[in-house]
Amino acid sequence: MEKIITHDQIKQAAKEAFEEASKVTGGKNADYIPYLANIDPNLFGLTVTLTDGTTYSFGDTEYKFGIESVSKVPTAILAMIQHTPEGVLKQIGADATGLPFNSVFAILLENDHPSTPLVNAGAITACSMVAPQGDPQEKWKAITGNITDLCGSAPQLIDELYESETATNFNNRAISWLLKNYNRIYDEVDMSLDLYTRQCSLGITASQLAAMGATIANDGTNPLTGKQVFAPEIAPKITTLIATVGFYQHTGDWLYTSGIPAKTGVGGGVMGVMPGLFGIAAFAPPLDDAGNSVKAQAAIKLFMQKLGLGIFNNEKVTIISD
Ligand code: GLN
């Protein structure tokens, strides 16, 4: 089936989805990271960026919030750029854990594997893989430079969040050393963990995340800057990882009901990717029991429903400017 959608229809669907999701209540801010507990729970924004760069934003889309686990996506991409997708499969893996993002148990169950770069264990391993080995300053530059290229603008470290997270990341320290025990960390342990903690503490906006999603949807070329950030063959690999584990233990329910691969973070951000069509991002701090933003999920689901879209729908979708 062929389906044609106009820019105007996209704008209207985003506006209605934003307005309807504004009324959705429930969830609560992440409280295991003190900084996040104190963010205004009423903040809410939604941005859609098409693969031609056209962008529609509603609400608090320029508010800088903690990127948190959405940062696992760009660093997985960076690891694929530097080590190839096969290298990432070999050194980390691509299996969903079906367990919470910070599960220690998952490492044991996966036969000592981190299992996927989109849960804490695999993300810490991905940070350890970033080149150049043994040089935290240059590794950090590579991580933030890659995020800047994917978004078309720079993220900004939220110092207070970084301090808050560093002071309370006991579980992640345990994960890191367990990985070391299994030879699944490829650089200095504390440095790899620190890079992970720092990347989670980057401030990002919903509009920046939508641009990142659009860059992935556009096969690695940022539609806002025209820069090719990664090779086209990486796009389906990262989208596969997002589709299979983006919502942790709720990933199946999410994909089944929303129709769009998306990645969440406990800062309240959700970034979705529709290959060839658009990136979408929503942000609202209150989370469900798995650490996924309640309002952001509602907004993205409503947007997809209004346009009748789904990644597995048997239709060829074309977006035209009215
Ligand atoms: N920095 C957080 C952690 O490691 C990120 C978790 C998340 O966003 N799901 O616990």
mmCIF file of C-alpha atoms and ligand atoms in Angstrom:
data_model
loop_
_atom_site.group_PDB
_atom_site.id
_atom_site.type_symbol
_atom_site.label_atom_id
_atom_site.label_comp_id
_atom_site.label_asym_id
_atom_site.label_seq_id
_atom_site.Cartn_x
_atom_site.Cartn_y
_atom_site.Cartn_z
ATOM 1 C CA MET A 1 0.000 0.000 0.000
ATOM 2 C CA GLU A 2 1.085 3.550 -0.680
ATOM 3 C CA LYS A 3 0.399 6.302 1.789
ATOM 4 C CA ILE A 4 0.983 10.000 1.343
ATOM 5 C CA ILE A 5 1.206 12.299 4.341
ATOM 6 C CA THR A 6 1.541 16.063 4.128
ATOM 7 C CA HIS A 7 3.647 18.336 6.327
ATOM 8 C CA ASP A 8 0.423 19.918 7.492
ATOM 9 C CA GLN A 9 -0.988 16.581 8.640
ATOM 10 C CA ILE A 10 2.206 15.909 10.572
ATOM 11 C CA LYS A 11 2.085 19.310 12.227
ATOM 12 C CA GLN A 12 -1.577 18.857 13.151
ATOM 13 C CA ALA A 13 -1.023 15.329 14.536
ATOM 14 C CA ALA A 14 1.910 16.566 16.648
ATOM 15 C CA LYS A 15 -0.127 19.493 17.975
ATOM 16 C CA GLU A 16 -3.101 17.316 18.911
ATOM 17 C CA ALA A 17 -0.857 14.617 20.428
ATOM 18 C CA PHE A 18 0.875 17.269 22.524
ATOM 19 C CA GLU A 19 -2.407 18.763 23.726
ATOM 20 C CA GLU A 20 -3.986 15.412 24.581
ATOM 21 C CA ALA A 21 -0.874 14.051 26.289
ATOM 22 C CA SER A 22 -0.649 17.263 28.364
ATOM 23 C CA LYS A 23 -3.679 15.980 30.266
ATOM 24 C CA VAL A 24 -2.107 12.601 31.047
ATOM 25 C CA THR A 25 -1.141 12.275 34.683
ATOM 26 C CA GLY A 26 0.666 9.623 36.707
ATOM 27 C CA GLY A 27 4.235 8.534 37.249
ATOM 28 C CA LYS A 28 6.875 10.234 39.335
ATOM 29 C CA ASN A 29 10.295 11.766 38.842
ATOM 30 C CA ALA A 30 13.295 9.454 39.187
ATOM 31 C CA ASP A 31 14.291 9.692 42.834
ATOM 32 C CA TYR A 32 17.405 7.503 43.022
ATOM 33 C CA ILE A 33 19.394 10.373 41.475
ATOM 34 C CA PRO A 34 18.747 13.351 43.820
ATOM 35 C CA TYR A 35 19.007 16.041 41.082
ATOM 36 C CA LEU A 36 16.249 14.422 39.010
ATOM 37 C CA ALA A 37 13.848 14.264 41.945
ATOM 38 C CA ASN A 38 13.723 18.066 42.025
ATOM 39 C CA ILE A 39 12.988 18.857 38.364
ATOM 40 C CA ASP A 40 9.628 20.554 37.713
ATOM 41 C CA PRO A 41 7.286 17.605 36.951
ATOM 42 C CA ASN A 42 5.057 19.806 34.777
ATOM 43 C CA LEU A 43 7.642 20.394 32.067
ATOM 44 C CA PHE A 44 6.539 18.841 28.774
ATOM 45 C CA GLY A 45 7.713 19.169 25.176
ATOM 46 C CA LEU A 46 7.318 17.374 21.849
ATOM 47 C CA THR A 47 9.382 17.809 18.664
ATOM 48 C CA VAL A 48 9.177 16.037 15.318
ATOM 49 C CA THR A 49 12.018 16.452 12.808
ATOM 50 C CA LEU A 50 11.505 15.070 9.323
ATOM 51 C CA THR A 51 14.317 13.660 7.223
ATOM 52 C CA ASP A 52 14.134 16.832 5.096
ATOM 53 C CA GLY A 53 14.880 18.883 8.224
ATOM 54 C CA THR A 54 11.369 20.306 8.675
ATOM 55 C CA THR A 55 10.755 20.581 12.416
ATOM 56 C CA TYR A 56 7.590 21.004 14.493
ATOM 57 C CA SER A 57 7.897 21.755 18.213
ATOM 58 C CA PHE A 58 5.316 22.173 20.983
ATOM 59 C CA GLY A 59 5.855 23.040 24.641
ATOM 60 C CA ASP A 60 9.161 22.983 26.538
ATOM 61 C CA THR A 61 11.319 21.721 23.710
ATOM 62 C CA GLU A 62 14.271 24.022 24.481
ATOM 63 C CA TYR A 63 14.500 23.040 28.156
ATOM 64 C CA LYS A 64 17.801 21.238 28.892
ATOM 65 C CA PHE A 65 17.188 18.012 30.812
ATOM 66 C CA GLY A 66 19.438 15.060 31.638
ATOM 67 C CA ILE A 67 19.871 12.882 28.548
ATOM 68 C CA GLU A 68 20.507 9.845 30.808
ATOM 69 C CA SER A 69 20.028 6.526 29.029
ATOM 70 C CA VAL A 70 19.236 8.079 25.671
ATOM 71 C CA SER A 71 23.013 8.768 25.619
ATOM 72 C CA LYS A 72 23.506 5.022 25.184
ATOM 73 C CA VAL A 73 22.321 5.403 21.576
ATOM 74 C CA PRO A 74 24.956 7.903 20.342
ATOM 75 C CA THR A 75 27.778 6.063 22.122
ATOM 76 C CA ALA A 76 26.651 2.746 20.613
ATOM 77 C CA ILE A 77 26.790 4.500 17.238
ATOM 78 C CA LEU A 78 30.285 5.799 18.035
ATOM 79 C CA ALA A 79 31.426 2.288 18.978
ATOM 80 C CA MET A 80 30.033 1.021 15.660
ATOM 81 C CA ILE A 81 31.788 3.811 13.745
ATOM 82 C CA GLN A 82 35.095 3.005 15.438
ATOM 83 C CA HIS A 83 34.814 -0.802 15.701
ATOM 84 C CA THR A 84 32.195 -1.716 13.045
ATOM 85 C CA PRO A 85 28.736 -3.139 13.880
ATOM 86 C CA GLU A 86 30.241 -6.660 13.933
ATOM 87 C CA GLY A 87 32.840 -5.527 16.479
ATOM 88 C CA VAL A 88 30.074 -4.219 18.753
ATOM 89 C CA LEU A 89 28.176 -7.491 18.391
ATOM 90 C CA LYS A 90 31.279 -9.452 19.337
ATOM 91 C CA GLN A 91 32.453 -7.259 22.204
ATOM 92 C CA ILE A 92 29.050 -6.345 23.686
ATOM 93 C CA GLY A 93 26.176 -8.190 22.009
ATOM 94 C CA ALA A 94 22.715 -7.258 20.722
ATOM 95 C CA ASP A 95 20.342 -9.233 22.939
ATOM 96 C CA ALA A 96 17.494 -7.676 24.870
ATOM 97 C CA THR A 97 17.736 -8.552 28.542
ATOM 98 C CA GLY A 98 14.016 -8.332 29.388
ATOM 99 C CA LEU A 99 15.202 -6.958 32.707
ATOM 100 C CA PRO A 100 15.594 -3.489 34.243
ATOM 101 C CA PHE A 101 18.274 -1.182 32.793
ATOM 102 C CA ASN A 102 20.584 -1.562 35.799
ATOM 103 C CA SER A 103 20.270 -5.315 36.203
ATOM 104 C CA VAL A 104 23.295 -7.159 37.571
ATOM 105 C CA PHE A 105 21.437 -10.427 37.166
ATOM 106 C CA ALA A 106 21.231 -9.875 33.379
ATOM 107 C CA ILE A 107 25.022 -9.964 33.140
ATOM 108 C CA LEU A 108 25.088 -13.372 34.810
ATOM 109 C CA LEU A 109 22.153 -14.715 32.767
ATOM 110 C CA GLU A 110 23.679 -13.640 29.461
ATOM 111 C CA ASN A 111 26.673 -15.874 30.071
ATOM 112 C CA ASP A 112 28.848 -13.078 31.378
ATOM 113 C CA HIS A 113 27.934 -10.772 28.469
ATOM 114 C CA PRO A 114 26.961 -7.102 28.774
ATOM 115 C CA SER A 115 24.317 -8.185 26.157
ATOM 116 C CA THR A 116 23.450 -4.858 24.457
ATOM 117 C CA PRO A 117 24.925 -1.347 24.469
ATOM 118 C CA LEU A 118 21.493 0.039 25.415
ATOM 119 C CA VAL A 119 21.449 -1.184 29.040
ATOM 120 C CA ASN A 120 23.835 0.077 31.719
ATOM 121 C CA ALA A 121 26.294 -2.831 31.500
ATOM 122 C CA GLY A 122 26.667 -2.649 27.717
ATOM 123 C CA ALA A 123 26.765 1.137 27.766
ATOM 124 C CA ILE A 124 29.650 1.149 30.243
ATOM 125 C CA THR A 125 31.430 -1.385 28.026
ATOM 126 C CA ALA A 126 30.733 0.844 24.989
ATOM 127 C CA CYS A 127 32.381 3.760 26.823
ATOM 128 C CA SER A 128 35.381 1.508 27.467
ATOM 129 C CA MET A 129 35.592 0.774 23.726
ATOM 130 C CA VAL A 130 35.668 4.422 22.617
ATOM 131 C CA ALA A 131 39.009 5.359 21.046
ATOM 132 C CA PRO A 132 41.603 6.504 21.876
ATOM 133 C CA GLN A 133 42.120 3.908 24.622
ATOM 134 C CA GLY A 134 43.526 5.180 27.894
ATOM 135 C CA ASP A 135 42.865 8.867 27.192
ATOM 136 C CA PRO A 136 39.765 10.098 29.062
ATOM 137 C CA GLN A 137 39.935 13.666 27.666
ATOM 138 C CA GLU A 138 40.063 12.515 24.053
ATOM 139 C CA LYS A 139 37.432 9.823 24.655
ATOM 140 C CA TRP A 140 35.128 12.455 26.157
ATOM 141 C CA LYS A 141 35.736 14.704 23.148
ATOM 142 C CA ALA A 142 34.825 11.825 20.835
ATOM 143 C CA ILE A 143 31.612 11.090 22.809
ATOM 144 C CA THR A 144 30.411 14.704 22.939
ATOM 145 C CA GLY A 145 31.592 15.485 19.399
ATOM 146 C CA ASN A 146 29.518 12.569 18.118
ATOM 147 C CA ILE A 147 26.421 13.751 20.009
ATOM 148 C CA THR A 148 26.966 17.264 18.621
ATOM 149 C CA ASP A 149 27.153 15.893 15.072
ATOM 150 C CA LEU A 150 24.044 13.751 15.555
ATOM 151 C CA CYS A 151 22.004 16.649 16.999
ATOM 152 C CA GLY A 152 23.496 19.461 14.913
ATOM 153 C CA SER A 153 24.253 21.375 18.135
ATOM 154 C CA ALA A 154 26.234 20.689 21.296
ATOM 155 C CA PRO A 155 24.948 19.101 24.502
ATOM 156 C CA GLN A 156 25.984 20.755 27.756
ATOM 157 C CA LEU A 157 27.138 19.001 30.905
ATOM 158 C CA ILE A 158 24.825 19.658 33.888
ATOM 159 C CA ASP A 159 27.478 19.779 36.640
ATOM 160 C CA GLU A 160 24.979 19.380 39.441
ATOM 161 C CA LEU A 161 23.512 16.261 37.832
ATOM 162 C CA TYR A 162 26.985 14.811 37.260
ATOM 163 C CA GLU A 163 27.890 15.342 40.929
ATOM 164 C CA SER A 164 24.546 13.986 42.084
ATOM 165 C CA GLU A 165 24.916 10.891 39.933
ATOM 166 C CA THR A 166 28.577 10.269 40.797
ATOM 167 C CA ALA A 167 27.762 10.405 44.491
ATOM 168 C CA THR A 168 25.018 7.758 44.192
ATOM 169 C CA ASN A 169 26.054 5.364 41.369
ATOM 170 C CA PHE A 170 26.856 2.378 43.605
ATOM 171 C CA ASN A 171 24.945 -0.104 41.474
ATOM 172 C CA ASN A 172 26.783 0.997 38.338
ATOM 173 C CA ARG A 173 30.108 0.602 40.152
ATOM 174 C CA ALA A 174 29.150 -2.980 40.953
ATOM 175 C CA ILE A 175 28.192 -3.587 37.309
ATOM 176 C CA SER A 176 31.503 -2.152 36.076
ATOM 177 C CA TRP A 177 33.638 -4.337 38.294
ATOM 178 C CA LEU A 178 31.562 -7.405 37.492
ATOM 179 C CA LEU A 179 32.206 -6.715 33.812
ATOM 180 C CA LYS A 180 35.900 -6.438 34.586
ATOM 181 C CA ASN A 181 35.711 -9.835 36.267
ATOM 182 C CA TYR A 182 34.417 -11.282 32.976
ATOM 183 C CA ASN A 183 36.935 -9.376 30.795
ATOM 184 C CA ARG A 184 34.052 -7.404 29.283
ATOM 185 C CA ILE A 185 35.466 -3.970 29.877
ATOM 186 C CA TYR A 186 38.172 -2.816 27.493
ATOM 187 C CA ASP A 187 39.735 0.189 29.214
ATOM 188 C CA GLU A 188 40.356 1.322 32.769
ATOM 189 C CA VAL A 189 37.236 0.455 34.833
ATOM 190 C CA ASP A 190 36.662 3.616 36.872
ATOM 191 C CA MET A 191 37.408 5.803 33.864
ATOM 192 C CA SER A 192 34.894 3.907 31.705
ATOM 193 C CA LEU A 193 32.252 4.249 34.412
ATOM 194 C CA ASP A 194 33.022 7.944 34.822
ATOM 195 C CA LEU A 195 32.594 8.529 31.076
ATOM 196 C CA TYR A 196 29.245 6.728 31.241
ATOM 197 C CA THR A 197 28.118 8.786 34.254
ATOM 198 C CA ARG A 198 29.214 11.996 32.553
ATOM 199 C CA GLN A 199 27.453 11.223 29.286
ATOM 200 C CA CYS A 200 24.242 10.489 31.238
ATOM 201 C CA SER A 201 24.596 13.929 32.875
ATOM 202 C CA LEU A 202 24.629 15.851 29.613
ATOM 203 C CA GLY A 203 21.868 18.402 29.228
ATOM 204 C CA ILE A 204 19.917 18.005 26.013
ATOM 205 C CA THR A 205 16.657 19.394 24.637
ATOM 206 C CA ALA A 206 13.729 17.570 23.046
ATOM 207 C CA SER A 207 14.476 19.391 19.801
ATOM 208 C CA GLN A 208 18.090 18.144 19.872
ATOM 209 C CA LEU A 209 16.943 14.565 20.475
ATOM 210 C CA ALA A 210 14.425 14.783 17.625
ATOM 211 C CA ALA A 211 17.290 15.895 15.360
ATOM 212 C CA MET A 212 19.352 12.907 16.527
ATOM 213 C CA GLY A 213 16.428 10.600 15.756
ATOM 214 C CA ALA A 214 16.061 12.221 12.342
ATOM 215 C CA THR A 215 19.777 11.686 11.627
ATOM 216 C CA ILE A 216 19.351 7.971 12.352
ATOM 217 C CA ALA A 217 16.131 7.895 10.287
ATOM 218 C CA ASN A 218 18.057 9.628 7.488
ATOM 219 C CA ASP A 219 20.743 6.894 7.295
ATOM 220 C CA GLY A 220 23.379 8.844 9.191
ATOM 221 C CA THR A 221 23.202 12.222 7.477
ATOM 222 C CA ASN A 222 22.014 15.018 9.759
ATOM 223 C CA PRO A 223 19.126 16.712 7.909
ATOM 224 C CA LEU A 224 19.750 20.016 9.707
ATOM 225 C CA THR A 225 23.474 20.340 8.900
ATOM 226 C CA GLY A 226 23.844 18.047 5.884
ATOM 227 C CA LYS A 227 26.814 16.351 7.586
ATOM 228 C CA GLN A 228 27.225 12.599 7.176
ATOM 229 C CA VAL A 229 27.799 11.445 10.760
ATOM 230 C CA PHE A 230 27.886 7.690 10.173
ATOM 231 C CA ALA A 231 27.755 5.207 7.298
ATOM 232 C CA PRO A 232 24.249 4.198 6.120
ATOM 233 C CA GLU A 233 24.784 0.524 7.088
ATOM 234 C CA ILE A 234 24.926 1.527 10.771
ATOM 235 C CA ALA A 235 21.369 2.958 10.698
ATOM 236 C CA PRO A 236 19.472 -0.373 10.630
ATOM 237 C CA LYS A 237 21.820 -1.792 13.279
ATOM 238 C CA ILE A 238 21.215 0.989 15.798
ATOM 239 C CA THR A 239 17.487 1.019 15.021
ATOM 240 C CA THR A 240 17.405 -2.735 15.700
ATOM 241 C CA LEU A 241 18.976 -2.192 19.111
ATOM 242 C CA ILE A 242 16.511 0.609 19.894
ATOM 243 C CA ALA A 243 13.552 -1.532 18.756
ATOM 244 C CA THR A 244 14.591 -4.559 20.824
ATOM 245 C CA VAL A 245 15.563 -2.974 24.149
ATOM 246 C CA GLY A 246 14.718 0.748 24.076
ATOM 247 C CA PHE A 247 12.126 0.419 26.873
ATOM 248 C CA TYR A 248 13.924 -2.320 28.839
ATOM 249 C CA GLN A 249 11.452 -4.854 30.255
ATOM 250 C CA HIS A 250 8.542 -2.976 28.629
ATOM 251 C CA THR A 251 10.027 -2.924 25.122
ATOM 252 C CA GLY A 252 7.618 -5.473 23.630
ATOM 253 C CA ASP A 253 4.565 -3.689 25.010
ATOM 254 C CA TRP A 254 5.917 -0.388 23.756
ATOM 255 C CA LEU A 255 6.630 -1.506 20.186
ATOM 256 C CA TYR A 256 3.364 -3.451 20.013
ATOM 257 C CA THR A 257 1.279 -0.459 21.049
ATOM 258 C CA SER A 258 3.228 2.470 19.562
ATOM 259 C CA GLY A 259 4.677 1.048 16.345
ATOM 260 C CA ILE A 260 7.900 3.036 16.659
ATOM 261 C CA PRO A 261 11.363 2.028 17.938
ATOM 262 C CA ALA A 262 12.255 4.444 20.745
ATOM 263 C CA LYS A 263 14.792 4.922 23.521
ATOM 264 C CA THR A 264 14.056 6.294 26.955
ATOM 265 C CA GLY A 265 16.011 7.907 29.763
ATOM 266 C CA VAL A 266 15.230 8.502 33.438
ATOM 267 C CA GLY A 267 15.625 12.255 32.825
ATOM 268 C CA GLY A 268 12.190 12.000 31.164
ATOM 269 C CA GLY A 269 13.255 11.992 27.520
ATOM 270 C CA VAL A 270 12.085 9.557 24.840
ATOM 271 C CA MET A 271 13.565 9.538 21.316
ATOM 272 C CA GLY A 272 11.859 7.660 18.474
ATOM 273 C CA VAL A 273 13.070 6.746 14.981
ATOM 274 C CA MET A 274 10.927 6.047 11.907
ATOM 275 C CA PRO A 275 13.428 4.994 9.215
ATOM 276 C CA GLY A 276 13.270 7.202 6.138
ATOM 277 C CA LEU A 277 10.607 9.458 7.646
ATOM 278 C CA PHE A 278 11.392 11.273 10.896
ATOM 279 C CA GLY A 279 12.840 11.429 14.376
ATOM 280 C CA ILE A 280 10.571 12.346 17.261
ATOM 281 C CA ALA A 281 11.330 13.267 20.862
ATOM 282 C CA ALA A 282 9.224 14.047 23.893
ATOM 283 C CA PHE A 283 10.218 15.077 27.381
ATOM 284 C CA ALA A 284 8.333 15.060 30.709
ATOM 285 C CA PRO A 285 9.949 14.052 34.036
ATOM 286 C CA PRO A 286 7.377 11.730 35.718
ATOM 287 C CA LEU A 287 8.245 8.073 34.997
ATOM 288 C CA ASP A 288 6.525 4.699 35.144
ATOM 289 C CA ASP A 289 7.865 1.747 37.135
ATOM 290 C CA ALA A 290 10.458 0.869 34.458
ATOM 291 C CA GLY A 291 11.861 4.418 34.340
ATOM 292 C CA ASN A 292 10.077 5.564 31.177
ATOM 293 C CA SER A 293 8.347 8.955 30.910
ATOM 294 C CA VAL A 294 4.572 8.578 31.147
ATOM 295 C CA LYS A 295 3.615 11.733 29.214
ATOM 296 C CA ALA A 296 6.343 11.330 26.594
ATOM 297 C CA GLN A 297 5.124 7.804 25.865
ATOM 298 C CA ALA A 298 1.540 9.050 25.565
ATOM 299 C CA ALA A 299 2.521 11.883 23.207
ATOM 300 C CA ILE A 300 4.508 9.677 20.824
ATOM 301 C CA LYS A 301 1.867 6.933 20.800
ATOM 302 C CA LEU A 302 -0.886 9.468 20.063
ATOM 303 C CA PHE A 303 1.160 10.988 17.252
ATOM 304 C CA MET A 304 1.683 7.568 15.633
ATOM 305 C CA GLN A 305 -1.999 6.638 16.023
ATOM 306 C CA LYS A 306 -3.236 9.897 14.536
ATOM 307 C CA LEU A 307 -1.178 9.312 11.405
ATOM 308 C CA GLY A 308 -1.890 5.561 11.339
ATOM 309 C CA LEU A 309 1.823 4.809 11.188
ATOM 310 C CA GLY A 310 3.786 1.776 12.372
ATOM 311 C CA ILE A 311 7.238 0.469 11.496
ATOM 312 C CA PHE A 312 5.845 -2.972 10.624
ATOM 313 C CA ASN A 313 2.852 -1.703 8.645
ATOM 314 C CA ASN A 314 2.927 -3.004 5.102
ATOM 315 C CA GLU A 315 2.847 0.378 3.410
ATOM 316 C CA LYS A 316 5.180 2.714 1.606
ATOM 317 C CA VAL A 317 4.900 6.116 3.237
ATOM 318 C CA THR A 318 5.853 9.328 1.463
ATOM 319 C CA ILE A 319 5.852 12.704 3.170
ATOM 320 C CA ILE A 320 5.184 15.660 0.907
ATOM 321 C CA SER A 321 5.300 19.372 1.642
ATOM 322 C CA ASP A 322 1.648 20.402 1.144
HETATM 323 N N1 GLN B 1 22.395 7.368 34.652
HETATM 324 C C1 GLN B 1 21.284 6.479 34.858
HETATM 325 C C2 GLN B 1 21.765 5.172 35.470
HETATM 326 O O1 GLN B 1 22.740 4.663 35.044
HETATM 327 C C3 GLN B 1 20.588 6.231 33.543
HETATM 328 C C4 GLN B 1 19.448 5.243 33.658
HETATM 329 C C5 GLN B 1 18.335 5.448 32.644
HETATM 330 O O2 GLN B 1 18.140 6.527 32.100
HETATM 331 N N2 GLN B 1 17.532 4.420 32.469
HETATM 332 O O3 GLN B 1 21.186 4.666 36.376
#
